[in-house]
Tab-separated table of C-alpha atoms in Angstrom:
chain	number	residue	atom	x	y	z
Z	21	UNK	CA	177.035	88.625	168.585
Z	22	UNK	CA	176.010	92.283	168.442
Z	23	UNK	CA	173.169	94.374	167.147
Z	24	UNK	CA	173.632	96.070	163.765
Z	25	UNK	CA	175.218	99.512	164.090
Z	26	UNK	CA	172.941	102.560	163.992
Z	27	UNK	CA	173.178	104.919	161.026
Z	28	UNK	CA	171.549	108.299	160.399
Z	29	UNK	CA	170.568	109.625	156.990
Z	30	UNK	CA	169.012	112.860	155.788
Z	31	UNK	CA	165.766	111.769	154.139
Z	32	UNK	CA	165.648	114.793	151.836
Z	33	UNK	CA	169.139	114.162	150.505
Z	34	UNK	CA	168.479	110.430	150.360
Z	35	UNK	CA	165.443	110.975	148.140
Z	36	UNK	CA	167.293	113.446	145.921
Z	37	UNK	CA	170.358	111.197	145.475
Z	38	UNK	CA	170.609	108.053	147.616
Z	39	UNK	CA	173.754	106.633	146.022
Z	40	UNK	CA	176.474	108.371	148.121
Z	41	UNK	CA	174.835	107.274	151.376
Z	42	UNK	CA	174.272	103.777	150.004
Z	43	UNK	CA	177.933	103.524	148.993
Z	44	UNK	CA	179.043	104.556	152.483
Z	45	UNK	CA	176.751	101.997	154.110
Z	46	UNK	CA	177.816	99.292	151.673
Z	47	UNK	CA	181.453	99.947	152.546
Z	48	UNK	CA	181.278	100.614	156.303
Z	49	UNK	CA	177.965	99.295	157.663
Z	50	UNK	CA	176.467	96.874	155.127
Z	51	UNK	CA	174.031	95.617	157.771
Z	52	UNK	CA	172.789	98.677	159.637
Z	53	UNK	CA	169.884	99.992	161.631
Z	54	UNK	CA	168.820	103.230	159.908
Z	55	UNK	CA	167.097	105.399	162.492
Z	56	UNK	CA	165.081	107.487	160.043
Z	57	UNK	CA	163.652	104.378	158.364
Z	58	UNK	CA	163.078	102.322	161.501
Z	59	UNK	CA	164.546	99.266	159.826
Z	60	UNK	CA	167.643	97.147	159.359
Z	61	UNK	CA	169.019	97.890	155.910
Z	62	UNK	CA	171.046	95.501	153.731
Z	63	UNK	CA	173.096	97.109	150.961
Z	64	UNK	CA	175.515	94.449	149.648
Z	65	UNK	CA	174.644	92.273	146.678
Z	66	UNK	CA	175.816	89.027	148.311
Z	67	UNK	CA	173.850	89.683	151.500
Z	68	UNK	CA	170.609	90.491	149.677
Z	69	UNK	CA	170.771	87.557	147.261
Z	70	UNK	CA	171.384	85.253	150.238
Z	71	UNK	CA	168.617	86.749	152.371
Z	72	UNK	CA	166.096	86.792	149.499
Z	73	UNK	CA	166.151	82.996	149.379
Z	74	UNK	CA	165.828	82.477	153.155
Z	75	UNK	CA	162.081	83.038	153.468
Z	76	UNK	CA	161.936	81.134	156.771
Z	77	UNK	CA	163.996	83.937	158.349
Z	78	UNK	CA	163.392	86.950	156.105
Z	79	UNK	CA	159.655	86.633	155.601
Z	80	UNK	CA	157.533	88.509	153.097
Z	81	UNK	CA	154.482	87.924	155.294
Z	82	UNK	CA	154.051	91.324	156.956
Z	83	UNK	CA	150.568	91.713	158.448
Z	84	UNK	CA	151.545	95.050	160.013
Z	85	UNK	CA	153.428	96.349	156.975
Z	86	UNK	CA	152.318	99.423	155.058
Z	87	UNK	CA	151.539	97.513	151.880
Z	88	UNK	CA	149.295	95.010	153.673
Z	89	UNK	CA	147.499	97.695	155.667
Z	90	UNK	CA	146.941	100.010	152.720
Z	91	UNK	CA	146.550	97.647	149.747
Z	92	UNK	CA	145.532	94.287	151.202
Z	93	UNK	CA	147.503	91.070	151.477
Z	94	UNK	CA	148.760	90.371	147.966
Z	95	UNK	CA	151.082	87.602	146.791
Z	96	UNK	CA	154.121	89.777	147.460
Z	97	UNK	CA	153.238	89.654	151.150
Z	98	UNK	CA	152.873	85.881	151.273
Z	99	UNK	CA	155.370	83.026	151.363
Z	100	UNK	CA	155.319	79.357	150.491
Z	101	UNK	CA	152.225	77.687	148.965
Z	102	UNK	CA	149.997	80.750	149.475
Z	103	UNK	CA	152.405	82.895	147.471
Z	104	UNK	CA	153.015	80.213	144.863
Z	105	UNK	CA	149.326	79.691	144.094
Z	106	UNK	CA	148.718	83.350	143.303
Z	107	UNK	CA	152.043	83.684	141.499
Z	108	UNK	CA	151.107	80.821	139.163
Z	109	UNK	CA	147.893	82.627	138.271
Z	110	UNK	CA	149.870	85.765	137.411
Z	111	UNK	CA	152.347	83.772	135.345
Z	112	UNK	CA	149.470	82.166	133.488
Z	113	UNK	CA	149.430	85.314	131.383
Z	114	UNK	CA	152.843	86.918	132.015
Z	115	UNK	CA	155.510	84.326	131.147
Z	116	UNK	CA	158.044	85.230	128.469
Z	117	UNK	CA	156.135	83.081	125.976
Z	118	UNK	CA	152.755	84.577	126.877
Z	119	UNK	CA	154.180	88.081	126.586
Z	120	UNK	CA	155.622	87.274	123.186
Z	121	UNK	CA	152.515	85.525	121.825
Z	122	UNK	CA	149.685	87.457	123.517
Z	123	UNK	CA	150.885	90.886	124.529
Z	124	UNK	CA	153.555	92.103	122.089
Z	125	UNK	CA	151.042	93.021	119.394
Z	126	UNK	CA	148.977	94.861	121.993
Z	127	UNK	CA	152.021	96.801	123.218
Z	128	UNK	CA	153.023	97.702	119.653
Z	129	UNK	CA	149.565	98.990	118.763
Z	130	UNK	CA	149.445	101.105	121.921
Z	131	UNK	CA	152.912	102.534	121.249
Z	132	UNK	CA	151.940	103.540	117.722
Z	133	UNK	CA	148.800	105.290	119.004
Z	134	UNK	CA	150.703	107.186	121.694
Z	135	UNK	CA	153.500	108.147	119.287
Z	136	UNK	CA	150.950	109.556	116.836
Z	137	UNK	CA	149.521	111.670	119.652
Z	138	UNK	CA	153.043	112.666	120.686
Z	139	UNK	CA	153.827	113.918	117.170
Z	140	UNK	CA	151.162	116.605	117.616
Z	141	UNK	CA	152.877	118.081	120.672
Z	142	UNK	CA	155.047	121.147	120.059
Z	143	UNK	CA	157.458	120.616	122.958
Z	144	UNK	CA	156.356	117.468	124.755
Z	145	UNK	CA	157.241	116.182	128.182
Z	146	UNK	CA	158.275	112.621	127.398
Z	147	UNK	CA	157.299	111.440	130.876
Z	148	UNK	CA	153.800	112.931	130.739
Z	149	UNK	CA	153.168	112.460	127.021
Z	150	UNK	CA	154.879	109.148	126.225
Z	151	UNK	CA	156.197	107.024	129.106
Z	152	UNK	CA	153.119	107.547	131.272
Z	153	UNK	CA	150.348	106.939	128.682
Z	154	UNK	CA	152.179	104.040	127.034
Z	155	UNK	CA	152.830	102.255	130.321
Z	156	UNK	CA	149.329	103.046	131.585
Z	157	UNK	CA	147.488	101.826	128.495
Z	158	UNK	CA	149.527	98.621	128.420
Z	159	UNK	CA	148.703	98.020	132.063
Z	160	UNK	CA	145.000	98.628	131.521
Z	161	UNK	CA	145.089	95.876	128.903
Z	162	UNK	CA	147.065	93.486	131.124
Z	163	UNK	CA	144.893	94.008	134.194
Z	164	UNK	CA	141.595	94.000	132.295
Z	165	UNK	CA	140.468	97.393	133.656
Z	166	UNK	CA	139.670	98.482	130.115
Z	167	UNK	CA	137.038	101.067	131.053
Z	168	UNK	CA	139.425	103.047	133.268
Z	169	UNK	CA	141.678	105.879	132.088
Z	170	UNK	CA	145.448	105.669	132.062
Z	171	UNK	CA	145.606	108.991	133.920
Z	172	UNK	CA	143.542	107.546	136.781
Z	173	UNK	CA	145.680	104.407	136.796
Z	174	UNK	CA	148.885	106.446	136.950
Z	175	UNK	CA	147.519	108.570	139.797
Z	176	UNK	CA	146.454	105.434	141.671
Z	177	UNK	CA	149.892	103.903	141.176
Z	178	UNK	CA	151.690	107.001	142.430
Z	179	UNK	CA	149.411	107.330	145.451
Z	180	UNK	CA	150.027	103.711	146.398
Z	181	UNK	CA	153.787	103.771	146.013
Z	182	UNK	CA	153.897	107.006	147.994
Z	183	UNK	CA	151.727	105.344	150.628
Z	184	UNK	CA	153.758	102.168	151.000
Z	185	UNK	CA	156.982	104.207	151.209
Z	186	UNK	CA	155.455	106.579	153.798
Z	187	UNK	CA	157.713	105.531	156.666
Z	188	UNK	CA	157.548	109.003	158.206
Z	189	UNK	CA	153.787	108.561	158.733
Z	190	UNK	CA	152.540	111.573	156.750
Z	191	UNK	CA	148.741	111.552	157.253
Z	192	UNK	CA	148.025	113.315	153.931
Z	193	UNK	CA	150.032	110.711	151.991
Z	194	UNK	CA	148.184	107.882	153.767
Z	195	UNK	CA	144.790	109.448	153.027
Z	196	UNK	CA	145.592	109.842	149.334
Z	197	UNK	CA	146.686	106.210	149.171
Z	198	UNK	CA	143.462	105.012	150.807
Z	199	UNK	CA	141.400	107.077	148.380
Z	200	UNK	CA	143.244	105.445	145.488
Z	201	UNK	CA	142.719	101.911	146.785
Z	202	UNK	CA	138.990	102.570	147.267
Z	203	UNK	CA	138.757	103.825	143.696
Z	204	UNK	CA	140.493	100.673	142.444
Z	205	UNK	CA	138.112	98.476	144.454
Z	206	UNK	CA	135.164	100.295	142.890
Z	207	UNK	CA	136.609	99.909	139.388
Z	208	UNK	CA	137.214	96.188	139.916
Z	209	UNK	CA	133.666	95.683	141.217
Z	210	UNK	CA	132.263	97.417	138.145
Z	211	UNK	CA	134.352	95.306	135.772
Z	212	UNK	CA	133.538	92.067	137.594
Z	213	UNK	CA	129.811	92.833	137.414
Z	214	UNK	CA	130.074	93.002	133.618
Z	215	UNK	CA	132.417	90.037	133.191
Z	216	UNK	CA	131.023	87.222	131.081
Z	217	UNK	CA	131.702	83.515	131.425
Z	218	UNK	CA	134.196	83.833	128.589
Z	219	UNK	CA	137.745	84.109	129.939
Z	220	UNK	CA	140.435	86.254	128.346
Z	221	UNK	CA	144.136	86.786	128.992
Z	222	UNK	CA	143.762	89.719	131.407
Z	223	UNK	CA	144.771	89.265	135.031
Z	224	UNK	CA	141.292	90.197	136.210
Z	225	UNK	CA	139.754	87.447	134.086
Z	226	UNK	CA	142.415	84.835	134.872
Z	227	UNK	CA	142.178	85.318	138.641
Z	228	UNK	CA	138.382	85.574	138.671
Z	229	UNK	CA	137.803	82.449	136.588
Z	230	UNK	CA	140.370	80.538	138.687
Z	231	UNK	CA	138.178	81.151	141.734
Z	232	UNK	CA	140.488	83.532	143.603
Z	233	UNK	CA	138.596	85.413	146.298
Z	234	UNK	CA	137.619	88.998	145.525
Z	235	UNK	CA	139.775	90.142	148.445
Z	236	UNK	CA	142.917	88.482	147.070
Z	237	UNK	CA	142.052	89.450	143.504
Z	238	UNK	CA	141.756	93.110	144.462
Z	239	UNK	CA	144.993	93.026	146.465
Z	240	UNK	CA	146.907	91.550	143.523
Z	241	UNK	CA	145.460	93.980	140.984
Z	242	UNK	CA	146.575	96.814	143.286
Z	243	UNK	CA	150.037	95.248	143.472
Z	244	UNK	CA	150.167	95.045	139.683
Z	245	UNK	CA	149.119	98.673	139.301
Z	246	UNK	CA	151.593	99.965	141.885
Z	247	UNK	CA	154.709	98.371	140.406
Z	248	UNK	CA	153.476	97.637	136.902
Z	249	UNK	CA	152.900	101.300	136.101
Z	250	UNK	CA	155.791	102.759	138.044
Z	251	UNK	CA	158.653	100.573	136.827
Z	252	UNK	CA	158.192	100.640	133.027
Z	253	UNK	CA	157.076	104.281	133.100
Z	254	UNK	CA	160.149	105.424	134.995
Z	255	UNK	CA	162.531	103.139	133.092
Z	256	UNK	CA	161.235	104.382	129.728
Z	257	UNK	CA	161.546	108.018	130.819
Z	258	UNK	CA	164.967	107.467	132.344
Z	259	UNK	CA	166.253	105.608	129.309
Z	260	UNK	CA	165.007	108.300	126.946
Z	261	UNK	CA	166.976	110.796	129.030
Z	262	UNK	CA	170.079	108.584	128.874
Z	263	UNK	CA	169.841	107.974	125.135
Z	264	UNK	CA	168.954	111.519	124.108
Z	265	UNK	CA	171.860	112.797	126.187
Z	266	UNK	CA	174.179	110.153	124.634
Z	267	UNK	CA	173.266	109.912	120.925
Z	268	UNK	CA	176.326	107.722	120.270
Z	269	UNK	CA	174.483	104.888	122.041
Z	270	UNK	CA	171.589	105.078	119.586
Z	271	UNK	CA	174.115	105.092	116.739
Z	272	UNK	CA	175.780	101.995	118.205
Z	273	UNK	CA	172.402	100.231	118.286
Z	274	UNK	CA	171.695	101.190	114.685
Z	275	UNK	CA	175.146	99.886	113.688
Z	276	UNK	CA	174.638	96.591	115.526
Z	277	UNK	CA	177.353	96.884	118.184
Z	278	UNK	CA	174.740	97.345	120.920
Z	279	UNK	CA	171.089	96.416	121.372
Z	280	UNK	CA	168.020	97.737	123.160
Z	281	UNK	CA	167.973	94.877	125.683
Z	282	UNK	CA	171.557	95.548	126.794
Z	283	UNK	CA	170.815	99.246	127.259
Z	284	UNK	CA	167.674	98.411	129.234
Z	285	UNK	CA	169.357	95.858	131.513
Z	286	UNK	CA	172.151	98.293	132.295
Z	287	UNK	CA	169.680	101.044	133.132
Z	288	UNK	CA	167.757	98.741	135.463
Z	289	UNK	CA	171.051	98.011	137.224
Z	290	UNK	CA	172.304	101.582	137.258
Z	291	UNK	CA	169.122	103.373	138.291
Z	292	UNK	CA	166.691	100.740	139.558
Z	293	UNK	CA	163.121	102.097	139.343
Z	294	UNK	CA	162.101	99.893	142.291
Z	295	UNK	CA	165.013	100.189	144.665
Z	296	UNK	CA	163.807	98.474	147.819
Z	297	UNK	CA	161.782	95.544	149.087
Z	298	UNK	CA	160.875	95.090	152.781
Z	299	UNK	CA	160.934	91.908	154.844
Z	300	UNK	CA	160.064	90.858	158.413
Z	301	UNK	CA	162.297	88.800	160.682
Z	302	UNK	CA	160.142	85.721	161.322
Z	303	UNK	CA	162.294	84.614	164.259
Z	304	UNK	CA	165.379	85.550	166.218
Z	305	UNK	CA	168.652	84.743	164.497
Z	306	UNK	CA	171.994	85.945	163.244
Z	307	UNK	CA	172.965	87.362	159.903
Z	308	UNK	CA	176.400	88.532	158.734
Z	309	UNK	CA	177.625	88.506	162.331
Z	310	UNK	CA	174.738	90.476	163.827
Z	311	UNK	CA	171.755	89.592	165.974
Z	312	UNK	CA	168.349	90.015	164.381
Z	313	UNK	CA	165.365	90.132	166.707
Z	314	UNK	CA	161.964	88.673	165.770
Z	315	UNK	CA	159.527	91.037	164.046
Z	316	UNK	CA	162.253	93.493	163.091
Z	317	UNK	CA	161.758	95.184	159.729
Z	318	UNK	CA	164.491	94.610	157.140
Z	319	UNK	CA	164.903	96.549	153.896
Z	320	UNK	CA	166.687	94.978	150.929
Z	321	UNK	CA	168.133	97.927	149.000
Z	322	UNK	CA	168.240	96.541	145.464
Z	323	UNK	CA	169.516	99.859	144.131
Z	324	UNK	CA	172.508	99.686	146.496
Z	325	UNK	CA	173.237	96.064	145.590
Z	326	UNK	CA	173.121	96.947	141.902
Z	327	UNK	CA	176.018	99.343	142.428
Z	328	UNK	CA	178.095	96.950	144.526
Z	329	UNK	CA	181.779	97.266	143.602
Z	330	UNK	CA	182.279	93.584	144.421
Z	331	UNK	CA	180.006	92.646	141.503
Z	332	UNK	CA	180.168	95.520	139.002
Z	333	UNK	CA	183.294	97.373	137.890
Z	334	UNK	CA	182.908	101.154	138.168
Z	335	UNK	CA	179.271	100.682	139.181
Z	336	UNK	CA	178.356	104.387	139.187
Z	337	UNK	CA	179.057	104.596	135.452
Z	338	UNK	CA	176.412	103.798	132.848
Z	339	UNK	CA	178.053	101.218	130.591
Z	340	UNK	CA	175.641	99.219	128.396
Z	341	UNK	CA	178.510	97.108	127.026
Z	342	UNK	CA	179.064	95.524	130.436
Z	343	UNK	CA	177.472	92.248	131.546
Z	344	UNK	CA	174.594	93.481	133.700
Z	345	UNK	CA	172.949	90.087	134.143
Z	346	UNK	CA	173.750	89.935	137.863
Z	347	UNK	CA	171.522	92.917	138.634
Z	348	UNK	CA	168.594	92.295	140.985
Z	349	UNK	CA	166.242	95.092	139.943
Z	350	UNK	CA	163.430	92.505	139.810
Z	351	UNK	CA	164.514	90.647	142.959
Z	352	UNK	CA	166.633	87.557	143.465
Z	353	UNK	CA	164.514	84.828	145.002
Z	354	UNK	CA	161.043	83.289	145.040
Z	355	UNK	CA	159.524	86.779	144.885
Z	356	UNK	CA	161.279	87.633	141.611
Z	357	UNK	CA	158.898	90.030	139.853
Z	358	UNK	CA	156.218	88.122	137.936
Z	359	UNK	CA	155.869	91.044	135.529
Z	360	UNK	CA	159.551	91.229	134.600
Z	361	UNK	CA	159.124	89.779	131.097
Z	362	UNK	CA	156.242	92.123	130.302
Z	363	UNK	CA	158.153	95.143	131.598
Z	364	UNK	CA	161.270	94.343	129.581
Z	365	UNK	CA	159.226	93.769	126.429
Z	366	UNK	CA	157.397	97.057	126.886
Z	367	UNK	CA	160.633	98.970	127.410
Z	368	UNK	CA	163.281	97.318	125.234
Z	369	UNK	CA	161.240	95.709	122.456
Z	370	UNK	CA	158.571	98.345	121.921
Z	371	UNK	CA	158.815	101.766	123.607
Z	372	UNK	CA	162.461	102.581	122.846
Z	373	UNK	CA	162.910	101.267	119.282
Z	374	UNK	CA	159.556	102.625	118.128
Z	375	UNK	CA	160.267	106.066	119.599
Z	376	UNK	CA	163.637	106.439	117.859
Z	377	UNK	CA	162.290	105.004	114.604
Z	378	UNK	CA	159.500	107.618	114.650
Z	379	UNK	CA	161.633	110.519	115.899
Z	380	UNK	CA	165.258	109.958	114.778
Z	381	UNK	CA	166.127	113.648	115.256
Z	382	UNK	CA	164.675	113.990	118.765
Z	383	UNK	CA	166.768	115.835	121.299
Z	384	UNK	CA	166.459	117.148	124.814
Z	385	UNK	CA	164.935	120.593	125.258
Z	386	UNK	CA	166.775	120.965	128.560
Z	387	UNK	CA	170.256	120.365	129.827
Z	388	UNK	CA	170.706	116.694	130.793
Z	389	UNK	CA	171.716	117.695	134.323
Z	390	UNK	CA	168.429	119.564	134.813
Z	391	UNK	CA	166.337	116.403	134.598
Z	392	UNK	CA	164.926	115.811	138.055
Z	393	UNK	CA	165.111	112.289	139.438
Z	394	UNK	CA	163.497	111.626	142.772
Z	395	UNK	CA	163.057	108.835	145.285
Z	396	UNK	CA	164.994	106.001	146.881
Z	397	UNK	CA	162.435	103.171	147.307
Z	398	UNK	CA	160.998	104.115	143.890
Z	399	UNK	CA	163.084	106.325	141.606
Z	400	UNK	CA	162.527	107.988	138.260
Z	401	UNK	CA	162.497	111.307	136.410
Z	402	UNK	CA	159.698	113.729	137.177
Z	403	UNK	CA	159.751	115.449	133.775
Z	404	UNK	CA	161.652	115.239	130.488
Z	405	UNK	CA	161.141	118.018	127.928
Z	406	UNK	CA	162.167	117.257	124.360
Z	407	UNK	CA	162.145	118.572	120.807
Z	408	UNK	CA	160.969	116.113	118.166
C-alpha cells in the first residue's frame, strides 16, 4: 500500500471556481493529500458514498476539529447512539410530514411579507432583499429565536461558516466566529429564561423540553443556524440567477413540462451550497488502495462528487430534465442533513414559485456572467441585482 499522492491547489482560484481543480483530482488523484488544506480529499461519488456509511473508519467525532472547537460538539460531530438521540429530536419537528403540516404555512406567510417589502425596492439585490430575509425569518421560526433579527442570524451564520472553513488559520476570521457564537449563546439564554412549560414545534422548545443539556442544545442551534441559513439562502439566490438568465425554464414550468422540485434538485447537484464535510480517521486502515493513518483529516467533497462523470452525463451543464436524484448535496449516510425537507420546501415549494408569481416580468439588472459566486466548502452568489 502507499500514501495518497500529494496535490497542490491555489486557494484563491479554488474559492473563485473550484470545479476545474476538482475535475482534475477526480480524474487523476481521486484520493489525494491536498497540502493547502492539510487533509486527504475524496472527490469521486462512489468513494464518498461508500466512506459516508463507514463511520467506524471515517468518524464524524472530531474533538480537535474547527466546528467542535468554535461551535461546540453538535450532533454532526457525533456518531452512533449519541448522534442518533439528538438527530431524533431534530426530526421531531423537521420530517417531511412535519414540514408539510407545521411549517409550510409559516414559510408561505414569511415569503409573502418579504415579497411585499421587495416590491418597494427600485432595483433590489435579490440576495440581500429576498433570499437572505426569507431564509433568515424562516430559520428564526424553526429555531425558536423569535426575538432575534434575521440580519443578526445571517451575520452569525456567515461568521460561523467562515470560521469552520478557516483552514489557513486567519486569526480575524476565528475571532469573528467566536463573537458570533457568544452572541448566539446569549440569545439562547434569554429565550430559555422566558420559555414557559408549554412546548411548541421550534427546535429550541423541542430540545429543551426533551431534557437535552444546555451545552448540547446550544451546539445544535448553532449547527442549525450555520447550515440552515446558508444553504437555502444561497440556493434561492443561485436559482433566481439561473432562472432569470434562462427564462425558457420558467416557461417550461408554467407549461407543465418541468417543475420547481426538478429545477431545485438539479441546482443542488450542479452548484452544491454546502460542498464539503470533514471526517477523522478513527483508526489506521486502507481505502481505495491507499494507507490512511489514524487521526488524519479527510474531506468529502460533495460538490466534486455531484459532478462525477461516472454518475452524471455532461455534469458541468445545468440540465433540470435530467435525473438528479443521485446527488449528495445533503450527504449520503447516517449524517444526511436533518433539515433537508425544510430546505427543499422553502426553496422549491415557496420561495421560487411565489417570487415568479409576484414578479413575472423580473429580469437581471446585470449580465449573468457578472454574478459573483464564491467559496468551495460553502458556495453561493454574493449579490444579484434585478429589475422587477
